[in-house]
Short mmCIF file of C-alpha atoms and ligand atoms in Angstrom, two decimals:
data_model
loop_
_atom_site.label_atom_id
_atom_site.label_comp_id
_atom_site.label_asym_id
_atom_site.label_seq_id
_atom_site.Cartn_x
_atom_site.Cartn_y
_atom_site.Cartn_z
CA TYR A 755 -9.85 17.21 68.27
CA PRO A 756 -13.53 16.59 67.52
CA GLU A 757 -14.86 13.05 67.06
CA SER A 758 -15.97 13.94 63.55
CA ILE A 759 -15.94 16.99 61.36
CA ASP A 760 -17.17 18.01 57.91
CA TRP A 761 -15.85 21.37 56.73
CA ARG A 762 -18.78 21.62 54.30
CA ASP A 763 -21.02 22.13 57.35
CA LYS A 764 -18.85 25.14 58.22
CA GLY A 765 -19.07 26.61 54.75
CA ALA A 766 -15.34 26.11 54.14
CA VAL A 767 -15.58 24.02 50.96
CA THR A 768 -16.40 25.31 47.47
CA PRO A 769 -18.48 23.20 45.04
CA VAL A 770 -16.72 20.18 43.49
CA LYS A 771 -14.62 21.15 40.46
CA ASN A 772 -13.37 19.16 37.46
CA GLN A 773 -9.70 19.11 36.47
CA ASN A 774 -10.16 16.91 33.39
CA PRO A 775 -8.59 16.24 31.00
CA CYS A 776 -5.53 17.89 32.55
CA GLY A 777 -3.30 16.20 35.16
CA SER A 778 -3.65 19.15 37.53
CA CYS A 779 -5.02 17.42 40.66
CA TRP A 780 -2.08 18.94 42.59
CA ALA A 781 -3.39 22.45 41.82
CA PHE A 782 -6.99 21.58 42.78
CA SER A 783 -5.87 19.95 46.01
CA THR A 784 -3.72 22.92 47.07
CA VAL A 785 -6.40 25.45 46.09
CA ALA A 786 -9.02 23.62 48.17
CA THR A 787 -6.76 23.83 51.26
CA VAL A 788 -6.26 27.59 50.73
CA GLU A 789 -10.01 28.15 50.15
CA GLY A 790 -10.58 26.32 53.44
CA ILE A 791 -8.10 28.18 55.63
CA ASN A 792 -9.19 31.48 54.11
CA LYS A 793 -12.80 30.83 55.14
CA ILE A 794 -11.68 29.74 58.62
CA ARG A 795 -9.57 32.88 59.08
CA THR A 796 -11.73 35.54 57.34
CA GLY A 797 -15.23 34.05 57.29
CA LYS A 798 -15.31 34.41 53.50
CA LEU A 799 -15.53 31.42 51.15
CA ILE A 800 -13.93 32.47 47.86
CA SER A 801 -13.27 30.10 44.94
CA LEU A 802 -9.60 30.43 44.02
CA SER A 803 -7.62 29.93 40.83
CA GLU A 804 -6.16 26.52 39.93
CA GLN A 805 -5.22 28.00 36.56
CA GLU A 806 -2.77 30.39 38.23
CA LEU A 807 -0.95 27.44 39.83
CA LEU A 808 -1.10 25.47 36.57
CA ASP A 809 0.45 28.37 34.64
CA CYS A 810 2.80 29.81 37.26
CA ASP A 811 4.12 27.02 39.49
CA ARG A 812 7.47 26.40 37.78
CA ARG A 813 8.32 23.37 39.91
CA SER A 814 5.28 21.45 38.66
CA HIS A 815 4.76 20.21 35.11
CA GLY A 816 1.39 21.63 34.14
CA CYS A 817 -1.07 19.04 32.87
CA LYS A 818 1.63 16.39 32.97
CA GLY A 819 1.58 16.45 36.75
CA GLY A 820 2.84 18.41 39.69
CA TYR A 821 3.68 18.47 43.36
CA GLN A 822 1.84 19.40 46.54
CA THR A 823 4.93 21.24 47.74
CA GLY A 824 5.56 23.11 44.49
CA SER A 825 2.05 24.49 44.32
CA ILE A 826 1.67 25.46 47.97
CA GLN A 827 5.16 26.99 47.94
CA TYR A 828 4.10 29.09 44.92
CA VAL A 829 1.13 30.47 46.89
CA ALA A 830 3.33 31.24 49.91
CA ASP A 831 6.09 32.87 47.83
CA ASN A 832 4.03 34.86 45.32
CA GLY A 833 1.72 36.94 47.48
CA GLY A 834 -1.05 34.35 47.35
CA VAL A 835 -3.44 33.19 44.65
CA HIS A 836 -6.05 35.04 42.58
CA THR A 837 -9.77 34.26 42.65
CA GLU A 838 -11.31 31.79 40.20
CA LYS A 839 -13.27 34.73 38.76
CA GLU A 840 -10.09 36.71 38.03
CA TYR A 841 -8.18 33.76 36.61
CA PRO A 842 -10.62 31.03 35.50
CA TYR A 843 -9.73 27.41 34.64
CA GLU A 844 -8.86 26.63 30.99
CA LYS A 845 -8.13 22.85 31.22
CA LYS A 846 -4.65 23.39 29.75
CA GLN A 847 -1.45 25.14 30.75
CA GLY A 848 -0.94 28.69 29.51
CA LYS A 849 1.66 31.36 30.16
CA CYS A 850 1.68 32.83 33.66
CA ARG A 851 -0.73 35.80 33.71
CA ALA A 852 -0.73 36.39 37.47
CA LYS A 853 0.88 39.82 37.13
CA GLU A 854 -1.78 40.98 34.63
CA LYS A 855 -4.64 40.30 37.05
CA LYS A 856 -5.93 43.23 39.11
CA GLY A 857 -7.92 41.70 41.97
CA THR A 858 -6.66 40.96 45.47
CA LYS A 859 -4.90 37.64 46.06
CA VAL A 860 -5.64 35.36 49.00
CA GLN A 861 -2.37 35.02 50.91
CA ILE A 862 -0.85 32.37 53.16
CA THR A 863 2.25 32.72 55.31
CA GLY A 864 3.60 29.22 54.75
CA TYR A 865 2.73 25.56 54.92
CA LYS A 866 3.39 22.48 57.05
CA ARG A 867 3.63 18.78 56.44
CA VAL A 868 1.65 16.35 58.62
CA PRO A 869 3.90 13.62 60.09
CA ALA A 870 3.76 10.74 57.57
CA ASN A 871 2.07 7.41 58.31
CA ASP A 872 0.50 8.78 61.49
CA GLU A 873 -3.28 8.60 61.48
CA ILE A 874 -3.89 10.66 64.61
CA SER A 875 -1.68 13.51 63.41
CA LEU A 876 -3.65 13.61 60.17
CA ILE A 877 -6.99 13.48 61.98
CA GLN A 878 -5.87 16.35 64.23
CA GLY A 879 -4.75 18.28 61.15
CA ILE A 880 -8.13 17.84 59.44
CA GLY A 881 -9.81 18.88 62.70
CA ASN A 882 -8.08 22.26 62.24
CA GLN A 883 -8.52 22.74 58.47
CA PRO A 884 -8.76 20.97 55.10
CA VAL A 885 -5.54 19.07 54.27
CA SER A 886 -4.03 18.00 50.94
CA VAL A 887 -3.62 14.21 50.87
CA LEU A 888 -2.52 11.67 48.26
CA HIS A 889 -4.12 8.58 46.86
CA GLU A 890 -3.43 5.95 44.26
CA SER A 891 -6.01 6.61 41.57
CA LYS A 892 -5.20 4.51 38.52
CA GLY A 893 -6.96 1.41 39.89
CA ARG A 894 -10.41 0.62 38.54
CA ALA A 895 -11.88 0.40 42.05
CA PHE A 896 -11.02 4.07 42.67
CA GLN A 897 -11.95 5.21 39.17
CA LEU A 898 -15.35 3.45 39.35
CA TYR A 899 -16.05 4.31 43.00
CA LYS A 900 -19.73 5.10 43.44
CA GLY A 901 -20.13 5.48 47.21
CA GLY A 902 -19.74 3.86 50.58
CA ILE A 903 -16.55 3.51 52.58
CA PHE A 904 -13.71 2.78 50.16
CA ASN A 905 -11.22 0.14 51.22
CA GLY A 906 -9.49 -0.65 47.94
CA PRO A 907 -8.32 -2.72 46.18
CA CYS A 908 -5.58 -0.25 45.42
CA GLY A 909 -1.84 0.08 45.32
CA TYR A 910 0.33 2.40 47.37
CA LYS A 911 1.91 4.26 44.50
CA ASN A 912 0.37 7.66 45.13
CA ASP A 913 -0.36 9.39 41.82
CA HIS A 914 -3.28 11.65 42.73
CA ALA A 915 -3.85 14.54 45.13
CA VAL A 916 -7.23 15.16 46.78
CA THR A 917 -8.32 17.21 49.80
CA ALA A 918 -9.35 15.74 53.16
CA ILE A 919 -12.25 17.94 54.29
CA GLY A 920 -13.60 15.81 57.11
CA TYR A 921 -13.56 12.54 58.98
CA GLY A 922 -15.72 10.30 61.13
CA LYS A 923 -14.95 7.33 63.40
CA ALA A 924 -14.51 4.95 60.46
CA GLN A 925 -13.55 7.13 57.51
CA LEU A 926 -11.84 10.15 56.01
CA LEU A 927 -13.92 12.39 53.76
CA ASP A 928 -12.01 13.52 50.68
CA LYS A 929 -12.98 16.06 48.01
CA ASN A 930 -11.86 14.91 44.55
CA SER A 931 -11.56 17.11 41.44
CA TRP A 932 -13.25 14.84 38.91
CA GLY A 933 -16.61 16.63 38.89
CA PRO A 934 -19.76 15.99 40.93
CA ASN A 935 -20.76 12.86 38.96
CA TRP A 936 -17.80 10.83 40.25
CA GLY A 937 -18.16 9.00 43.58
CA GLU A 938 -20.48 10.46 46.20
CA LYS A 939 -21.32 13.79 44.49
CA GLY A 940 -17.58 14.22 43.80
CA TYR A 941 -16.44 13.02 47.24
CA ILE A 942 -15.02 9.76 48.53
CA LYS A 943 -15.16 8.22 52.01
CA ILE A 944 -11.92 6.32 52.63
CA LYS A 945 -11.68 3.69 55.37
CA ARG A 946 -9.57 4.81 58.34
CA ALA A 947 -6.72 2.38 58.99
CA SER A 948 -5.55 2.59 62.60
CA GLY A 949 -2.06 3.23 63.88
CA LYS A 950 1.17 3.98 62.07
CA SER A 951 0.21 2.47 58.74
CA GLU A 952 0.42 4.21 55.36
CA GLY A 953 -3.37 4.39 55.46
CA THR A 954 -5.80 2.89 52.97
CA CYS A 955 -4.17 3.27 49.52
CA GLY A 956 -1.35 5.32 51.04
CA VAL A 957 -3.58 8.19 52.11
CA TYR A 958 -1.41 8.90 55.21
CA LYS A 959 1.84 9.13 53.26
CA SER A 960 2.08 12.77 52.21
CA SER A 961 -0.19 15.48 53.66
CA TYR A 962 0.22 19.27 53.61
CA PHE A 963 -1.74 22.26 54.86
CA PRO A 964 -1.32 26.05 54.53
CA ILE A 965 -0.55 28.38 57.43
CA LYS A 966 -2.45 31.68 57.46
CA GLY A 967 -1.92 34.32 60.15
C1 ALD B 1420 -1.29 11.15 35.77
C2 ALD B 1420 -0.93 12.33 36.66
C3 ALD B 1420 -0.28 13.45 35.85
C4 ALD B 1420 -2.23 12.84 37.30
C5 ALD B 1420 -1.94 13.93 38.30
C6 ALD B 1420 -3.20 14.32 39.06
O1 ALD B 1420 -4.13 14.88 38.17
N1 ALD B 1420 -0.98 13.47 39.30
C7 ALD B 1420 -0.02 14.30 39.72
O2 ALD B 1420 0.18 15.41 39.28
C8 ALD B 1420 0.84 13.75 40.84
C9 ALD B 1420 0.39 14.41 42.11
C10 ALD B 1420 1.35 14.07 43.24
C11 ALD B 1420 1.10 15.01 44.39
C12 ALD B 1420 1.19 12.63 43.63
N2 ALD B 1420 2.21 14.12 40.56
C13 ALD B 1420 3.05 13.20 40.17
O3 ALD B 1420 2.82 12.01 40.08
C14 ALD B 1420 4.40 13.75 39.81
C15 ALD B 1420 4.44 13.78 38.30
C16 ALD B 1420 5.66 14.57 37.79
C17 ALD B 1420 5.64 14.50 36.28
C18 ALD B 1420 5.58 16.01 38.27
N3 ALD B 1420 5.45 12.91 40.34
C19 ALD B 1420 5.55 12.76 41.70
O4 ALD B 1420 4.87 13.32 42.54
O5 ALD B 1420 6.55 11.86 42.04
C20 ALD B 1420 6.63 11.53 43.42
C21 ALD B 1420 7.60 12.48 44.03
C22 ALD B 1420 7.16 13.39 44.98
C23 ALD B 1420 8.06 14.27 45.53
C24 ALD B 1420 9.39 14.25 45.15
C25 ALD B 1420 9.80 13.34 44.18
C26 ALD B 1420 8.92 12.46 43.61
#
């Protein structure tokens, strides 16, 4: 796997989005991984619909929170996900309108979990494609993050999903869904903790990526 990678350089990352005020990070994180693998497989970067997951993933709880597995399973089981243009974000949960939409859906064939608490497995995973990872986000240090390599303070109670879209020798590069004014233009660099640890703020604890073709 490469020494460092930034999927933005490969045109596999859409502009930073904003989930607020809805607790739908799980939908934004999953969508970013599907946008990424779709670009890698087809060469086309298409912004996809978080609203479809928010409305249609029955395992998750809309703006009250959701699961990485529920949302990525929805995409795998329901013929994919519509484009953002077809099914734009409304900042609140509505009824599922996926069937009413005409356009083609971006499909995946399944998903895999990265071995937990294993930095090298996660790094290898990110080397292949963007990966959904978790973070603890209720701490002030995370909320007020402005830039630089984040090393806490933070707890390990993961309550927020973001998308790892790159890494370097010392850090992971994660895309958040709190708009471009948070952090480093909407991104956060998280300090790489070596070995079998849970990672800084638990970022190695639960990571998923879509399989396509
Ligand atoms: C304050 C939250 C609603 C903010 C949002 C992000 O916007 N957080 C979330 O949606 C997080 C994302 C999760 C991947 C860690 N989800 C959560 O915290 C959800 C919330 C419940 C109501 C569905 N709970 C949750 O993930 O509990 C941990 C767990 C994972 C797998 C099996 C059992 C238990």
